[in-house]
Amino acid sequence: MTANKPIREALGLQRASENSIIPVILCGGSGSRLWPVSRKDMAKQHVPLFGATSPFQRTLARLDGTQFGTPIVISAAASRFMIAEQAAASGTEVEIALEPQGRDTLAAVTLAACLAARRDPSATVLVLPSDHLIGDVDAFQAAVAEAARLAEDGRIVMLGVTPTQASPGFGYIARGEQVAANAHAVARFVEKPDAASAAALVREGWLWNAGMFCFRAATGLREIEQHAPEALAAVRRAIEEASIDLGALVLGASFAAAPKISFDHAVMEHTSRAAVVSADFDWSDIGDWKSVWQRSPRDDHGVAREGRVHARDVSNCYLRSDGRLLCALGVDGLAVIDTADAVLIAPIERSHEIKALVNELEAEGIAEACTSARVHRPWGWYQTTDLGDRFRVKRILVKPGKKLSLQRHHHRAEHWVVVRGTAEVTRDDEVLILRENESVYLPLGCTHRLANPGKIPVEIIEVQTGAYLEEDDIVRIADDFGRI
């Protein structure tokens, strides 16, 4: 985010003049069914899939038009800098609101209604997940326009997608009385039925629940106050307690008092104002590796490849390598995903079970369950490439104009070798300029900092040596990102 002004408006210190649709993008969740590519610290909405663009960036791109105002992105603190970085790369200004802890979609949608109402009491709110794929942007925008018209009449409108298959992984919506050319009142919801029930619902003309909502802010607040007053009270207190940190709105501790329940269960199943627009576009929530395989280009044998992959006598597989050469021989129906620090091999038809596998890893305290090999920071990223007894080797990239914290360590010394760009290195009282193939030694206990004064990224190789090499052996003395 480039300025604090939008957040001031969200806090009610200054009212915006725009009367367009306010998109609110829900950027929580870990996407663990797409492990090991998606993890808690780098969830699927920020991972490049089907090319170099992330689902979050594709969501932003669908909001290109004069009918949309500045998007509000609701997220956990861990994703804040990735959100800002990917939004900037997309050329989109966003406002970021940070939840102190995840409380499911009721709290997030309540927060969306409150922030939109403070920007403009007559605002129309469009709540969108950040991790969905929609093929036809024009059809999406047409469905949103229809939903916004119904919202003007006091409806809380959902976008329902015509099913392409009987999937037990989705919620379903039954259409009731017709209220507009392409819209109906909601008659009934069914959440994630078994396979046989899902097939019956599809035959009966039910729609998939895509998790997208459109409503006037005032309407949404009235319905939430009626059906979930404790959530509204908690969110309002959290907003009053909020602070601004590096341009983001950080909600107060009262947010934790909001019930952990979905907006669908808490409000939509009880309100008399629910309506659904039948959306005519290709849609996927990219729920697991099977759905990625289905949407990827495949050869005549049903094999989808991404990265350095070679396959012989292979059929109906999804093969992905994020670096090394991946070879497969004589296999059928597998998902094989190779990342820098973890490999997954699973029957593609059982990819929906990967979440349970990740839960087991997390319960055993295995770091790879949640943490990616490449760790993103507001200044760039680092990645461990080798680790042994008393040493660790990292690649570190620093973006132009950025710098790490001024710091020291109690247990390790470091060697830095510049392999790209020009680095400015502070070492105690010295300031050194290092170029490619130049290096510096940082003895244990010295005060040091790495900065990029140039116009291109700086990349270094860092070799750590010592008795303890974990990240909590960092004593920050000064920091541009408020982490002291």
PDB file of C-alpha atoms in Angstrom, residues 138-376:
ATOM      1  CA  ASP A 138     -16.773 -10.275 -18.940  1.00  0.00           C
ATOM      2  CA  ALA A 139     -19.288 -12.877 -17.730  1.00  0.00           C
ATOM      3  CA  PHE A 140     -18.060 -12.393 -14.172  1.00  0.00           C
ATOM      4  CA  GLN A 141     -18.505  -8.636 -14.348  1.00  0.00           C
ATOM      5  CA  ALA A 142     -21.970  -9.050 -15.900  1.00  0.00           C
ATOM      6  CA  ALA A 143     -23.008 -11.329 -13.013  1.00  0.00           C
ATOM      7  CA  VAL A 144     -21.637  -8.807 -10.504  1.00  0.00           C
ATOM      8  CA  ALA A 145     -23.611  -6.007 -12.175  1.00  0.00           C
ATOM      9  CA  GLU A 146     -26.813  -8.075 -11.882  1.00  0.00           C
ATOM     10  CA  ALA A 147     -26.018  -8.827  -8.228  1.00  0.00           C
ATOM     11  CA  ALA A 148     -25.394  -5.132  -7.526  1.00  0.00           C
ATOM     12  CA  ARG A 149     -28.799  -4.219  -8.974  1.00  0.00           C
ATOM     13  CA  LEU A 150     -30.480  -6.736  -6.678  1.00  0.00           C
ATOM     14  CA  ALA A 151     -28.431  -5.434  -3.735  1.00  0.00           C
ATOM     15  CA  GLU A 152     -29.977  -2.000  -4.310  1.00  0.00           C
ATOM     16  CA  ASP A 153     -33.351  -3.613  -3.509  1.00  0.00           C
ATOM     17  CA  GLY A 154     -32.086  -4.864  -0.143  1.00  0.00           C
ATOM     18  CA  ARG A 155     -31.005  -8.357  -1.175  1.00  0.00           C
ATOM     19  CA  ILE A 156     -27.896 -10.211  -0.020  1.00  0.00           C
ATOM     20  CA  VAL A 157     -26.881 -11.795  -3.280  1.00  0.00           C
ATOM     21  CA  MET A 158     -24.716 -14.841  -3.912  1.00  0.00           C
ATOM     22  CA  LEU A 159     -23.134 -15.861  -7.193  1.00  0.00           C
ATOM     23  CA  GLY A 160     -24.124 -19.440  -7.987  1.00  0.00           C
ATOM     24  CA  VAL A 161     -22.226 -21.367 -10.644  1.00  0.00           C
ATOM     25  CA  THR A 162     -23.789 -24.005 -12.892  1.00  0.00           C
ATOM     26  CA  PRO A 163     -22.065 -27.289 -11.952  1.00  0.00           C
ATOM     27  CA  THR A 164     -19.911 -29.048 -14.511  1.00  0.00           C
ATOM     28  CA  GLN A 165     -19.759 -32.218 -12.419  1.00  0.00           C
ATOM     29  CA  ALA A 166     -21.179 -33.718  -9.244  1.00  0.00           C
ATOM     30  CA  SER A 167     -18.548 -32.691  -6.707  1.00  0.00           C
ATOM     31  CA  PRO A 168     -18.928 -33.511  -2.989  1.00  0.00           C
ATOM     32  CA  GLY A 169     -16.368 -30.821  -2.169  1.00  0.00           C
ATOM     33  CA  PHE A 170     -18.675 -27.851  -2.811  1.00  0.00           C
ATOM     34  CA  GLY A 171     -21.745 -26.301  -1.224  1.00  0.00           C
ATOM     35  CA  TYR A 172     -24.980 -26.244  -3.255  1.00  0.00           C
ATOM     36  CA  ILE A 173     -27.817 -23.708  -3.586  1.00  0.00           C
ATOM     37  CA  ALA A 174     -31.417 -24.467  -4.530  1.00  0.00           C
ATOM     38  CA  ARG A 175     -33.209 -21.733  -6.473  1.00  0.00           C
ATOM     39  CA  GLY A 176     -36.615 -20.581  -5.325  1.00  0.00           C
ATOM     40  CA  GLU A 177     -38.899 -17.842  -6.659  1.00  0.00           C
ATOM     41  CA  GLN A 178     -37.530 -15.895  -9.613  1.00  0.00           C
ATOM     42  CA  VAL A 179     -36.765 -12.281  -8.632  1.00  0.00           C
ATOM     43  CA  ALA A 180     -34.980 -11.048 -11.784  1.00  0.00           C
ATOM     44  CA  ALA A 181     -34.122 -12.273 -15.279  1.00  0.00           C
ATOM     45  CA  ASN A 182     -31.180 -14.344 -14.086  1.00  0.00           C
ATOM     46  CA  ALA A 183     -31.765 -14.398 -10.332  1.00  0.00           C
ATOM     47  CA  HIS A 184     -33.850 -16.270  -7.784  1.00  0.00           C
ATOM     48  CA  ALA A 185     -34.540 -16.236  -4.090  1.00  0.00           C
ATOM     49  CA  VAL A 186     -32.514 -18.862  -2.239  1.00  0.00           C
ATOM     50  CA  ALA A 187     -34.688 -21.804  -1.260  1.00  0.00           C
ATOM     51  CA  ARG A 188     -32.152 -24.010   0.503  1.00  0.00           C
ATOM     52  CA  PHE A 189     -28.458 -24.710   1.107  1.00  0.00           C
ATOM     53  CA  VAL A 190     -26.619 -28.036   1.280  1.00  0.00           C
ATOM     54  CA  GLU A 191     -22.965 -28.014   2.364  1.00  0.00           C
ATOM     55  CA  LYS A 192     -20.586 -30.629   0.890  1.00  0.00           C
ATOM     56  CA  PRO A 193     -22.956 -33.576   0.308  1.00  0.00           C
ATOM     57  CA  ASP A 194     -21.726 -37.115  -0.343  1.00  0.00           C
ATOM     58  CA  ALA A 195     -21.094 -38.137  -3.945  1.00  0.00           C
ATOM     59  CA  ALA A 196     -24.525 -39.688  -4.541  1.00  0.00           C
ATOM     60  CA  SER A 197     -26.355 -36.707  -3.053  1.00  0.00           C
ATOM     61  CA  ALA A 198     -24.220 -34.302  -5.081  1.00  0.00           C
ATOM     62  CA  ALA A 199     -25.151 -36.118  -8.269  1.00  0.00           C
ATOM     63  CA  ALA A 200     -28.835 -35.858  -7.375  1.00  0.00           C
ATOM     64  CA  LEU A 201     -28.534 -32.124  -6.653  1.00  0.00           C
ATOM     65  CA  VAL A 202     -26.867 -31.513 -10.011  1.00  0.00           C
ATOM     66  CA  ARG A 203     -29.669 -33.391 -11.806  1.00  0.00           C
ATOM     67  CA  GLU A 204     -32.217 -31.241  -9.972  1.00  0.00           C
ATOM     68  CA  GLY A 205     -30.570 -28.010 -11.165  1.00  0.00           C
ATOM     69  CA  TRP A 206     -28.889 -26.830  -7.967  1.00  0.00           C
ATOM     70  CA  LEU A 207     -25.988 -24.365  -8.265  1.00  0.00           C
ATOM     71  CA  TRP A 208     -22.517 -24.456  -6.767  1.00  0.00           C
ATOM     72  CA  ASN A 209     -21.997 -21.971  -3.946  1.00  0.00           C
ATOM     73  CA  ALA A 210     -18.953 -19.975  -5.105  1.00  0.00           C
ATOM     74  CA  GLY A 211     -18.533 -18.073  -1.828  1.00  0.00           C
ATOM     75  CA  MET A 212     -19.105 -14.643  -3.406  1.00  0.00           C
ATOM     76  CA  PHE A 213     -21.553 -12.140  -1.880  1.00  0.00           C
ATOM     77  CA  CYS A 214     -22.900  -8.748  -2.910  1.00  0.00           C
ATOM     78  CA  PHE A 215     -24.951  -6.445  -0.656  1.00  0.00           C
ATOM     79  CA  ARG A 216     -25.423  -2.894   0.466  1.00  0.00           C
ATOM     80  CA  ALA A 217     -23.261  -2.282   3.524  1.00  0.00           C
ATOM     81  CA  ALA A 218     -26.246  -1.067   5.537  1.00  0.00           C
ATOM     82  CA  THR A 219     -28.259  -4.173   4.585  1.00  0.00           C
ATOM     83  CA  GLY A 220     -25.469  -6.511   5.540  1.00  0.00           C
ATOM     84  CA  LEU A 221     -24.953  -4.815   8.898  1.00  0.00           C
ATOM     85  CA  ARG A 222     -28.684  -5.014   9.710  1.00  0.00           C
ATOM     86  CA  GLU A 223     -28.813  -8.738   8.913  1.00  0.00           C
ATOM     87  CA  ILE A 224     -25.624  -9.485  10.837  1.00  0.00           C
ATOM     88  CA  GLU A 225     -26.935  -7.527  13.811  1.00  0.00           C
ATOM     89  CA  GLN A 226     -30.137  -9.579  13.705  1.00  0.00           C
ATOM     90  CA  HIS A 227     -28.621 -13.032  13.243  1.00  0.00           C
ATOM     91  CA  ALA A 228     -25.089 -12.700  14.685  1.00  0.00           C
ATOM     92  CA  PRO A 229     -25.009  -9.667  17.010  1.00  0.00           C
ATOM     93  CA  GLU A 230     -22.001 -10.937  18.978  1.00  0.00           C
ATOM     94  CA  ALA A 231     -19.897 -10.960  15.800  1.00  0.00           C
ATOM     95  CA  LEU A 232     -20.844  -7.391  14.947  1.00  0.00           C
ATOM     96  CA  ALA A 233     -20.086  -6.201  18.479  1.00  0.00           C
ATOM     97  CA  ALA A 234     -16.677  -7.909  18.496  1.00  0.00           C
ATOM     98  CA  VAL A 235     -15.676  -6.548  15.100  1.00  0.00           C
ATOM     99  CA  ARG A 236     -16.768  -3.013  15.956  1.00  0.00           C
ATOM    100  CA  ARG A 237     -14.706  -3.128  19.152  1.00  0.00           C
ATOM    101  CA  ALA A 238     -11.725  -4.477  17.207  1.00  0.00           C
ATOM    102  CA  ILE A 239     -11.989  -1.568  14.751  1.00  0.00           C
ATOM    103  CA  GLU A 240     -12.087   0.943  17.601  1.00  0.00           C
ATOM    104  CA  GLU A 241      -8.973  -0.707  19.053  1.00  0.00           C
ATOM    105  CA  ALA A 242      -7.224  -0.812  15.671  1.00  0.00           C
ATOM    106  CA  SER A 243      -3.922   0.823  14.836  1.00  0.00           C
ATOM    107  CA  ILE A 244      -2.141   1.715  11.610  1.00  0.00           C
ATOM    108  CA  ASP A 245       1.125  -0.155  11.030  1.00  0.00           C
ATOM    109  CA  LEU A 246       3.146   0.488   7.866  1.00  0.00           C
ATOM    110  CA  GLY A 247      -0.031   1.517   6.056  1.00  0.00           C
ATOM    111  CA  ALA A 248      -2.149  -1.473   7.112  1.00  0.00           C
ATOM    112  CA  LEU A 249      -5.090  -1.516   9.510  1.00  0.00           C
ATOM    113  CA  VAL A 250      -4.298  -3.898  12.390  1.00  0.00           C
ATOM    114  CA  LEU A 251      -7.482  -5.022  14.163  1.00  0.00           C
ATOM    115  CA  GLY A 252      -7.585  -5.039  17.955  1.00  0.00           C
ATOM    116  CA  ALA A 253      -7.694  -8.042  20.275  1.00  0.00           C
ATOM    117  CA  SER A 254     -11.511  -7.968  20.557  1.00  0.00           C
ATOM    118  CA  PHE A 255     -11.639  -9.585  17.116  1.00  0.00           C
ATOM    119  CA  ALA A 256     -11.000 -12.909  18.870  1.00  0.00           C
ATOM    120  CA  ALA A 257     -14.432 -12.686  20.530  1.00  0.00           C
ATOM    121  CA  ALA A 258     -16.203 -13.081  17.179  1.00  0.00           C
ATOM    122  CA  PRO A 259     -17.715 -16.579  16.761  1.00  0.00           C
ATOM    123  CA  LYS A 260     -15.703 -18.884  14.513  1.00  0.00           C
ATOM    124  CA  ILE A 261     -18.407 -19.745  11.979  1.00  0.00           C
ATOM    125  CA  SER A 262     -19.056 -19.158   8.302  1.00  0.00           C
ATOM    126  CA  PHE A 263     -21.179 -16.292   7.025  1.00  0.00           C
ATOM    127  CA  ASP A 264     -23.300 -18.861   5.198  1.00  0.00           C
ATOM    128  CA  HIS A 265     -24.243 -20.743   8.371  1.00  0.00           C
ATOM    129  CA  ALA A 266     -24.599 -17.700  10.621  1.00  0.00           C
ATOM    130  CA  VAL A 267     -26.530 -15.361   8.308  1.00  0.00           C
ATOM    131  CA  MET A 268     -27.364 -16.666   4.837  1.00  0.00           C
ATOM    132  CA  GLU A 269     -29.224 -19.762   6.079  1.00  0.00           C
ATOM    133  CA  HIS A 270     -31.476 -17.567   8.242  1.00  0.00           C
ATOM    134  CA  THR A 271     -32.018 -14.298   6.377  1.00  0.00           C
ATOM    135  CA  SER A 272     -35.113 -13.740   4.251  1.00  0.00           C
ATOM    136  CA  ARG A 273     -33.093 -11.486   1.920  1.00  0.00           C
ATOM    137  CA  ALA A 274     -30.917 -14.188   0.321  1.00  0.00           C
ATOM    138  CA  ALA A 275     -30.872 -14.280  -3.475  1.00  0.00           C
ATOM    139  CA  VAL A 276     -28.672 -16.018  -6.030  1.00  0.00           C
ATOM    140  CA  VAL A 277     -27.563 -14.911  -9.492  1.00  0.00           C
ATOM    141  CA  SER A 278     -26.956 -17.820 -11.858  1.00  0.00           C
ATOM    142  CA  ALA A 279     -23.434 -17.113 -13.081  1.00  0.00           C
ATOM    143  CA  ASP A 280     -22.495 -18.265 -16.554  1.00  0.00           C
ATOM    144  CA  PHE A 281     -18.718 -18.597 -16.350  1.00  0.00           C
ATOM    145  CA  ASP A 282     -16.098 -21.271 -15.893  1.00  0.00           C
ATOM    146  CA  TRP A 283     -15.127 -21.385 -12.214  1.00  0.00           C
ATOM    147  CA  SER A 284     -12.830 -23.329  -9.900  1.00  0.00           C
ATOM    148  CA  ASP A 285     -11.741 -22.901  -6.306  1.00  0.00           C
ATOM    149  CA  ILE A 286      -8.508 -24.807  -7.146  1.00  0.00           C
ATOM    150  CA  GLY A 287      -9.338 -27.056  -4.225  1.00  0.00           C
ATOM    151  CA  ASP A 288      -6.732 -29.793  -4.743  1.00  0.00           C
ATOM    152  CA  TRP A 289      -4.177 -31.184  -7.186  1.00  0.00           C
ATOM    153  CA  LYS A 290      -6.866 -33.016  -9.131  1.00  0.00           C
ATOM    154  CA  SER A 291      -8.537 -29.696  -9.959  1.00  0.00           C
ATOM    155  CA  VAL A 292      -5.152 -28.247 -10.997  1.00  0.00           C
ATOM    156  CA  TRP A 293      -4.588 -31.269 -13.249  1.00  0.00           C
ATOM    157  CA  GLN A 294      -8.050 -30.911 -14.771  1.00  0.00           C
ATOM    158  CA  ARG A 295      -7.405 -27.276 -15.650  1.00  0.00           C
ATOM    159  CA  SER A 296      -3.868 -27.718 -16.942  1.00  0.00           C
ATOM    160  CA  PRO A 297      -2.901 -28.407 -20.559  1.00  0.00           C
ATOM    161  CA  ARG A 298      -2.515 -32.196 -20.958  1.00  0.00           C
ATOM    162  CA  ASP A 299      -0.958 -34.350 -23.644  1.00  0.00           C
ATOM    163  CA  ASP A 300      -2.712 -37.197 -25.474  1.00  0.00           C
ATOM    164  CA  HIS A 301      -2.063 -39.465 -22.473  1.00  0.00           C
ATOM    165  CA  GLY A 302      -3.610 -37.077 -19.962  1.00  0.00           C
ATOM    166  CA  VAL A 303      -0.280 -35.910 -18.524  1.00  0.00           C
ATOM    167  CA  ALA A 304       0.110 -32.317 -17.319  1.00  0.00           C
ATOM    168  CA  ARG A 305       3.653 -31.052 -16.812  1.00  0.00           C
ATOM    169  CA  GLU A 306       5.042 -27.979 -15.104  1.00  0.00           C
ATOM    170  CA  GLY A 307       8.749 -27.230 -14.736  1.00  0.00           C
ATOM    171  CA  ARG A 308      11.619 -29.590 -15.592  1.00  0.00           C
ATOM    172  CA  VAL A 309       9.698 -32.802 -16.192  1.00  0.00           C
ATOM    173  CA  HIS A 310      10.352 -35.850 -18.396  1.00  0.00           C
ATOM    174  CA  ALA A 311       7.778 -38.642 -18.657  1.00  0.00           C
ATOM    175  CA  ARG A 312       7.851 -42.020 -20.407  1.00  0.00           C
ATOM    176  CA  ASP A 313       4.914 -44.442 -20.565  1.00  0.00           C
ATOM    177  CA  VAL A 314       2.951 -42.208 -18.158  1.00  0.00           C
ATOM    178  CA  SER A 315      -0.779 -41.468 -18.204  1.00  0.00           C
ATOM    179  CA  ASN A 316      -3.287 -39.315 -16.321  1.00  0.00           C
ATOM    180  CA  CYS A 317      -0.714 -37.634 -14.066  1.00  0.00           C
ATOM    181  CA  TYR A 318       0.126 -34.171 -12.832  1.00  0.00           C
ATOM    182  CA  LEU A 319       3.919 -33.754 -12.679  1.00  0.00           C
ATOM    183  CA  ARG A 320       5.454 -30.558 -11.297  1.00  0.00           C
ATOM    184  CA  SER A 321       9.022 -29.631 -10.446  1.00  0.00           C
ATOM    185  CA  ASP A 322       9.969 -26.255  -9.021  1.00  0.00           C
ATOM    186  CA  GLY A 323      13.667 -26.755  -9.761  1.00  0.00           C
ATOM    187  CA  ARG A 324      15.223 -30.194 -10.169  1.00  0.00           C
ATOM    188  CA  LEU A 325      14.651 -32.541 -13.069  1.00  0.00           C
ATOM    189  CA  LEU A 326      11.655 -34.783 -12.343  1.00  0.00           C
ATOM    190  CA  CYS A 327      11.403 -38.050 -14.294  1.00  0.00           C
ATOM    191  CA  ALA A 328       8.488 -40.489 -14.248  1.00  0.00           C
ATOM    192  CA  LEU A 329       8.306 -43.950 -15.824  1.00  0.00           C
ATOM    193  CA  GLY A 330       5.391 -46.342 -16.170  1.00  0.00           C
ATOM    194  CA  VAL A 331       2.948 -44.724 -13.736  1.00  0.00           C
ATOM    195  CA  ASP A 332      -0.715 -43.811 -13.990  1.00  0.00           C
ATOM    196  CA  GLY A 333      -3.017 -41.492 -12.038  1.00  0.00           C
ATOM    197  CA  LEU A 334      -0.446 -39.823  -9.792  1.00  0.00           C
ATOM    198  CA  ALA A 335       0.193 -36.301  -8.581  1.00  0.00           C
ATOM    199  CA  VAL A 336       3.946 -35.785  -8.139  1.00  0.00           C
ATOM    200  CA  ILE A 337       5.055 -32.382  -6.868  1.00  0.00           C
ATOM    201  CA  ASP A 338       8.728 -31.659  -6.172  1.00  0.00           C
ATOM    202  CA  THR A 339       9.697 -28.460  -4.342  1.00  0.00           C
ATOM    203  CA  ALA A 340      13.001 -27.304  -2.867  1.00  0.00           C
ATOM    204  CA  ASP A 341      12.397 -28.999   0.481  1.00  0.00           C
ATOM    205  CA  ALA A 342       9.542 -31.509   0.080  1.00  0.00           C
ATOM    206  CA  VAL A 343       8.160 -34.068  -2.392  1.00  0.00           C
ATOM    207  CA  LEU A 344       4.561 -35.266  -2.600  1.00  0.00           C
ATOM    208  CA  ILE A 345       3.503 -38.471  -4.369  1.00  0.00           C
ATOM    209  CA  ALA A 346      -0.195 -39.352  -4.196  1.00  0.00           C
ATOM    210  CA  PRO A 347      -2.964 -40.917  -6.294  1.00  0.00           C
ATOM    211  CA  ILE A 348      -4.562 -37.968  -8.026  1.00  0.00           C
ATOM    212  CA  GLU A 349      -8.028 -39.252  -7.040  1.00  0.00           C
ATOM    213  CA  ARG A 350      -7.019 -39.016  -3.352  1.00  0.00           C
ATOM    214  CA  SER A 351      -5.559 -35.513  -3.519  1.00  0.00           C
ATOM    215  CA  HIS A 352      -8.432 -34.221  -1.368  1.00  0.00           C
ATOM    216  CA  GLU A 353      -6.876 -36.200   1.520  1.00  0.00           C
ATOM    217  CA  ILE A 354      -3.623 -34.200   1.509  1.00  0.00           C
ATOM    218  CA  LYS A 355      -4.981 -31.804   4.120  1.00  0.00           C
ATOM    219  CA  ALA A 356      -5.106 -34.661   6.643  1.00  0.00           C
ATOM    220  CA  LEU A 357      -1.532 -35.571   5.762  1.00  0.00           C
ATOM    221  CA  VAL A 358      -0.397 -31.988   6.378  1.00  0.00           C
ATOM    222  CA  ASN A 359      -2.243 -31.923   9.708  1.00  0.00           C
ATOM    223  CA  GLU A 360      -0.258 -34.995  10.760  1.00  0.00           C
ATOM    224  CA  LEU A 361       3.028 -33.335   9.781  1.00  0.00           C
ATOM    225  CA  GLU A 362       2.094 -30.204  11.694  1.00  0.00           C
ATOM    226  CA  ALA A 363       1.129 -32.219  14.792  1.00  0.00           C
ATOM    227  CA  GLU A 364       4.569 -33.861  14.695  1.00  0.00           C
ATOM    228  CA  GLY A 365       6.235 -30.440  14.609  1.00  0.00           C
ATOM    229  CA  ILE A 366       7.685 -30.868  11.105  1.00  0.00           C
ATOM    230  CA  ALA A 367       8.511 -27.358   9.889  1.00  0.00           C
ATOM    231  CA  GLU A 368       7.896 -28.122   6.206  1.00  0.00           C
ATOM    232  CA  ALA A 369       4.196 -28.569   6.982  1.00  0.00           C
ATOM    233  CA  CYS A 370       3.801 -24.804   7.332  1.00  0.00           C
ATOM    234  CA  THR A 371       6.998 -23.055   6.229  1.00  0.00           C
ATOM    235  CA  SER A 372       8.245 -22.804   2.659  1.00  0.00           C
ATOM    236  CA  ALA A 373      11.888 -23.204   1.708  1.00  0.00           C
ATOM    237  CA  ARG A 374      11.763 -19.678   0.298  1.00  0.00           C
ATOM    238  CA  VAL A 375      10.720 -17.280   3.032  1.00  0.00           C
ATOM    239  CA  HIS A 376       9.382 -13.909   1.891  1.00  0.00           C
TER     240      HIS A 376
END
